[in-house]
Coordinates of C-alpha atoms in Angstrom, one line a residue:
M1 CA 32.8 33.9 15.1
L2 CA 29.1 34.6 15.9
E3 CA 26.6 33.1 13.6
T4 CA 24.5 35.6 11.7
S5 CA 20.7 35.4 11.5
S6 CA 21.0 34.5 7.8
Q7 CA 23.5 31.7 8.5
S8 CA 21.3 30.4 11.3
Q9 CA 18.2 30.3 9.0
K10 CA 20.2 28.5 6.3
R11 CA 21.4 25.9 8.8
T12 CA 17.9 25.4 10.1
R13 CA 16.6 25.1 6.6
S14 CA 19.3 22.6 5.7
E15 CA 18.5 20.5 8.7
F16 CA 14.8 20.6 7.9
E17 CA 15.4 19.4 4.4
R18 CA 17.5 16.6 5.6
Q19 CA 14.7 15.5 7.9
L20 CA 12.2 15.7 5.0
H21 CA 14.5 13.6 2.9
R22 CA 14.8 11.0 5.6
L23 CA 11.0 10.8 5.9
E24 CA 10.7 10.3 2.2
Q25 CA 13.3 7.5 2.4
D26 CA 11.6 5.9 5.4
S27 CA 8.3 6.0 3.5
L28 CA 9.9 4.2 0.5
R29 CA 11.5 1.6 2.9
M30 CA 8.1 1.0 4.4
G31 CA 6.7 0.7 0.8
A32 CA 9.3 -1.9 -0.1
L33 CA 8.4 -4.0 2.9
V34 CA 4.7 -3.8 1.9
E35 CA 5.5 -4.8 -1.6
N36 CA 7.4 -7.8 -0.3
S37 CA 4.4 -8.7 1.9
F38 CA 2.3 -8.6 -1.2
L39 CA 4.8 -10.9 -3.0
L40 CA 4.6 -13.4 -0.1
A41 CA 0.8 -13.4 -0.1
H42 CA 0.9 -13.9 -3.9
A43 CA 3.2 -16.9 -3.5
A44 CA 1.0 -18.3 -0.7
L45 CA -2.2 -18.1 -2.8
F46 CA -1.0 -19.2 -6.2
E47 CA 2.0 -21.4 -5.4
R48 CA 0.5 -22.9 -2.2
D49 CA 3.6 -21.7 -0.3
L50 CA 2.5 -21.7 3.3
E51 CA 5.9 -20.7 4.5
S52 CA 5.5 -17.4 2.7
A53 CA 2.2 -16.8 4.4
T54 CA 3.7 -17.3 7.9
R55 CA 6.4 -14.8 7.2
I56 CA 4.0 -11.9 6.5
E57 CA 2.9 -11.3 10.2
S58 CA 6.4 -10.5 11.5
Q59 CA 7.1 -8.3 8.6
D60 CA 3.7 -6.5 9.2
K61 CA 4.8 -5.6 12.7
Q62 CA 7.9 -4.0 11.2
I63 CA 5.7 -2.0 8.8
D64 CA 3.5 -0.8 11.6
Q65 CA 6.5 0.3 13.6
I66 CA 7.9 2.4 10.7
Y67 CA 4.4 3.8 10.0
R68 CA 4.1 5.1 13.6
Q69 CA 7.6 6.5 13.5
I70 CA 7.0 8.4 10.3
E71 CA 3.7 9.7 11.5
M72 CA 5.1 11.0 14.8
E73 CA 8.1 12.7 13.0
C74 CA 5.7 14.4 10.5
I75 CA 3.6 15.7 13.4
S76 CA 6.7 16.9 15.2
L77 CA 8.0 18.8 12.1
I78 CA 4.6 20.4 11.5
A79 CA 4.4 21.5 15.1
L80 CA 7.9 22.7 15.6
Q81 CA 9.2 24.0 12.3
S82 CA 6.2 26.0 10.9
P83 CA 6.9 24.6 7.4
V84 CA 6.1 26.7 4.3
A85 CA 3.2 25.8 2.0
R86 CA 5.0 23.2 -0.2
D87 CA 6.7 21.5 2.8
L88 CA 3.4 21.5 4.7
R89 CA 1.8 19.9 1.7
L90 CA 4.5 17.2 1.5
L91 CA 4.2 16.4 5.2
S92 CA 0.4 16.3 5.3
A93 CA 0.3 14.1 2.1
L94 CA 3.0 11.8 3.5
M95 CA 1.0 11.2 6.6
Q96 CA -2.0 10.2 4.5
L97 CA -0.1 8.1 1.9
I98 CA 1.8 6.1 4.5
R99 CA -1.6 5.2 6.0
D100 CA -2.6 3.9 2.5
I101 CA 0.6 1.9 2.2
E102 CA 0.2 0.5 5.7
R103 CA -3.4 -0.6 4.9
I104 CA -2.1 -2.5 1.8
G105 CA 0.3 -4.3 4.1
D106 CA -2.7 -5.3 6.3
Y107 CA -4.6 -6.6 3.3
A108 CA -1.5 -8.6 2.2
E109 CA -1.5 -10.2 5.7
N110 CA -5.2 -11.0 5.3
L111 CA -4.5 -12.7 1.9
G112 CA -1.8 -14.8 3.6
D113 CA -4.4 -16.0 6.2
I114 CA -6.8 -16.8 3.4
A115 CA -4.1 -18.9 1.6
I116 CA -3.6 -20.9 4.8
K117 CA -7.4 -21.5 5.2
L118 CA -7.7 -22.4 1.5
F119 CA -4.8 -24.9 1.5
P120 CA -6.8 -28.0 2.6
Y121 CA -9.3 -27.5 -0.2
P122 CA -8.8 -28.3 -3.9
P123 CA -7.7 -25.2 -5.9
S124 CA -10.6 -23.0 -7.0
P125 CA -11.5 -23.2 -10.7
Y126 CA -11.3 -19.4 -10.7
L127 CA -7.8 -19.1 -9.3
G128 CA -6.5 -18.0 -12.7
E129 CA -8.9 -15.0 -12.7
L130 CA -7.8 -14.2 -9.2
Q131 CA -4.2 -14.3 -10.2
V132 CA -4.8 -11.8 -13.0
M133 CA -6.5 -9.5 -10.6
S134 CA -3.6 -9.9 -8.1
N135 CA -1.0 -9.1 -10.8
R136 CA -2.9 -5.9 -11.7
C137 CA -2.9 -4.8 -8.1
R138 CA 0.8 -5.6 -7.7
A139 CA 1.6 -3.5 -10.7
M140 CA -0.4 -0.6 -9.3
L141 CA 1.5 -0.8 -6.0
A142 CA 4.8 -0.8 -7.9
M143 CA 3.7 2.3 -9.9
S144 CA 2.6 4.1 -6.7
L145 CA 6.0 3.5 -5.1
E146 CA 7.8 4.6 -8.3
A147 CA 5.7 7.8 -8.3
L148 CA 6.6 8.5 -4.7
A149 CA 10.3 7.7 -5.2
N150 CA 10.5 10.2 -8.1
L151 CA 7.7 12.6 -7.0
D152 CA 6.3 12.0 -10.5
E153 CA 2.7 13.3 -10.7
N154 CA 2.2 11.8 -14.2
I155 CA 2.8 8.2 -13.0
G156 CA 0.7 9.0 -9.9
L157 CA -2.2 10.0 -12.0
Q158 CA -1.9 7.1 -14.4
I159 CA -2.7 4.6 -11.6
K160 CA -6.3 5.9 -11.3
A161 CA -7.1 4.7 -14.8
K162 CA -5.8 1.2 -14.0
D163 CA -8.1 0.9 -11.1
D164 CA -11.1 0.4 -13.5
A165 CA -9.6 -2.9 -14.7
V166 CA -9.4 -4.2 -11.1
D167 CA -13.0 -3.2 -10.5
D168 CA -14.0 -5.1 -13.6
D169 CA -12.0 -8.2 -12.3
Y170 CA -13.9 -7.9 -9.0
K171 CA -17.3 -7.9 -10.6
Q172 CA -16.4 -10.8 -13.0
I173 CA -15.0 -13.0 -10.3
Y174 CA -17.8 -12.2 -7.9
N175 CA -20.4 -13.2 -10.5
L176 CA -18.5 -16.4 -11.2
L177 CA -18.4 -17.3 -7.5
S178 CA -22.0 -16.3 -6.8
S179 CA -23.2 -18.6 -9.6
Q180 CA -21.2 -21.6 -8.5
R181 CA -23.3 -24.7 -7.5
L182 CA -22.2 -26.5 -4.4
F183 CA -24.2 -29.7 -4.2
G184 CA -23.2 -30.5 -0.6
E185 CA -19.7 -29.1 -0.9
P186 CA -18.4 -26.7 1.8
M187 CA -19.1 -23.0 1.4
E188 CA -15.9 -21.8 3.1
P189 CA -13.7 -21.8 -0.1
I190 CA -16.2 -19.6 -1.9
M191 CA -16.5 -17.2 1.0
L192 CA -12.7 -17.0 1.3
M193 CA -12.4 -16.3 -2.4
V194 CA -14.9 -13.5 -2.1
L195 CA -12.8 -12.1 0.8
A196 CA -9.7 -12.3 -1.3
I197 CA -11.2 -10.3 -4.2
H198 CA -12.5 -7.7 -1.7
H199 CA -9.0 -7.3 -0.2
L200 CA -7.4 -7.0 -3.7
E201 CA -10.0 -4.4 -4.7
R202 CA -9.2 -2.4 -1.6
M203 CA -5.4 -2.7 -2.2
A204 CA -5.9 -1.2 -5.6
D205 CA -7.9 1.7 -4.1
H206 CA -5.2 2.5 -1.7
A207 CA -2.5 2.3 -4.4
T208 CA -4.6 4.8 -6.4
N209 CA -4.8 7.0 -3.3
V210 CA -1.0 7.0 -3.0
G211 CA -0.6 8.1 -6.7
L212 CA -3.1 10.9 -6.2
R213 CA -1.4 12.1 -3.0
V214 CA 2.0 12.2 -4.9
A215 CA 0.3 14.3 -7.6
Y216 CA -1.0 16.6 -4.9
I217 CA 2.5 17.0 -3.4
V218 CA 3.9 18.1 -6.7
T219 CA 1.0 20.2 -8.1
G220 CA -1.0 21.2 -5.0
K221 CA -4.2 20.1 -6.8
L222 CA -6.5 17.4 -5.5
G223 CA -7.9 14.6 -7.6

């Protein structure tokens, strides 16, 4: 029996939707790896677990590979399938938000490197404040992935409000570090702590971006 034009269109649409679903699942799989990298970095910094720090690099290569795969598949679908408005919005937003997720993974790797360099020194007196900031960022990342998993614009938009607390943490810790008196002690631990709060602040920004992009997928409205 010959396939009718309507049947062909339905089959093509069904295959396209399967491809979209697979891209969403791959994005979540990538997000789960990034979340794990963040957990490893957190353990390296606050539990002085250097084995965790050394595991981040190999995982980051896997994250980069998934990122490139998703990006190429999104480009292919846009070029070959001529998606309708909502699907095009999903594909373009996915390409942007996986970049945000990938950057969070890069910053997690940087935090692991910082933990290794800090290890020979006594723990910073401000490590507790840094841990509070890290916990806030981890919660924001978890929310952003939940928003993506459920395409929930409300959760996505809530993340932006939480970014203010991370910005406040950054300012507070920076002021504490900049007022610290050294008296012949090495500067490297302070410089590394400044880098750590910078990386955490950027991670929070990228998690915020993911939430906003999820809201855009659902509503078609920016910001």
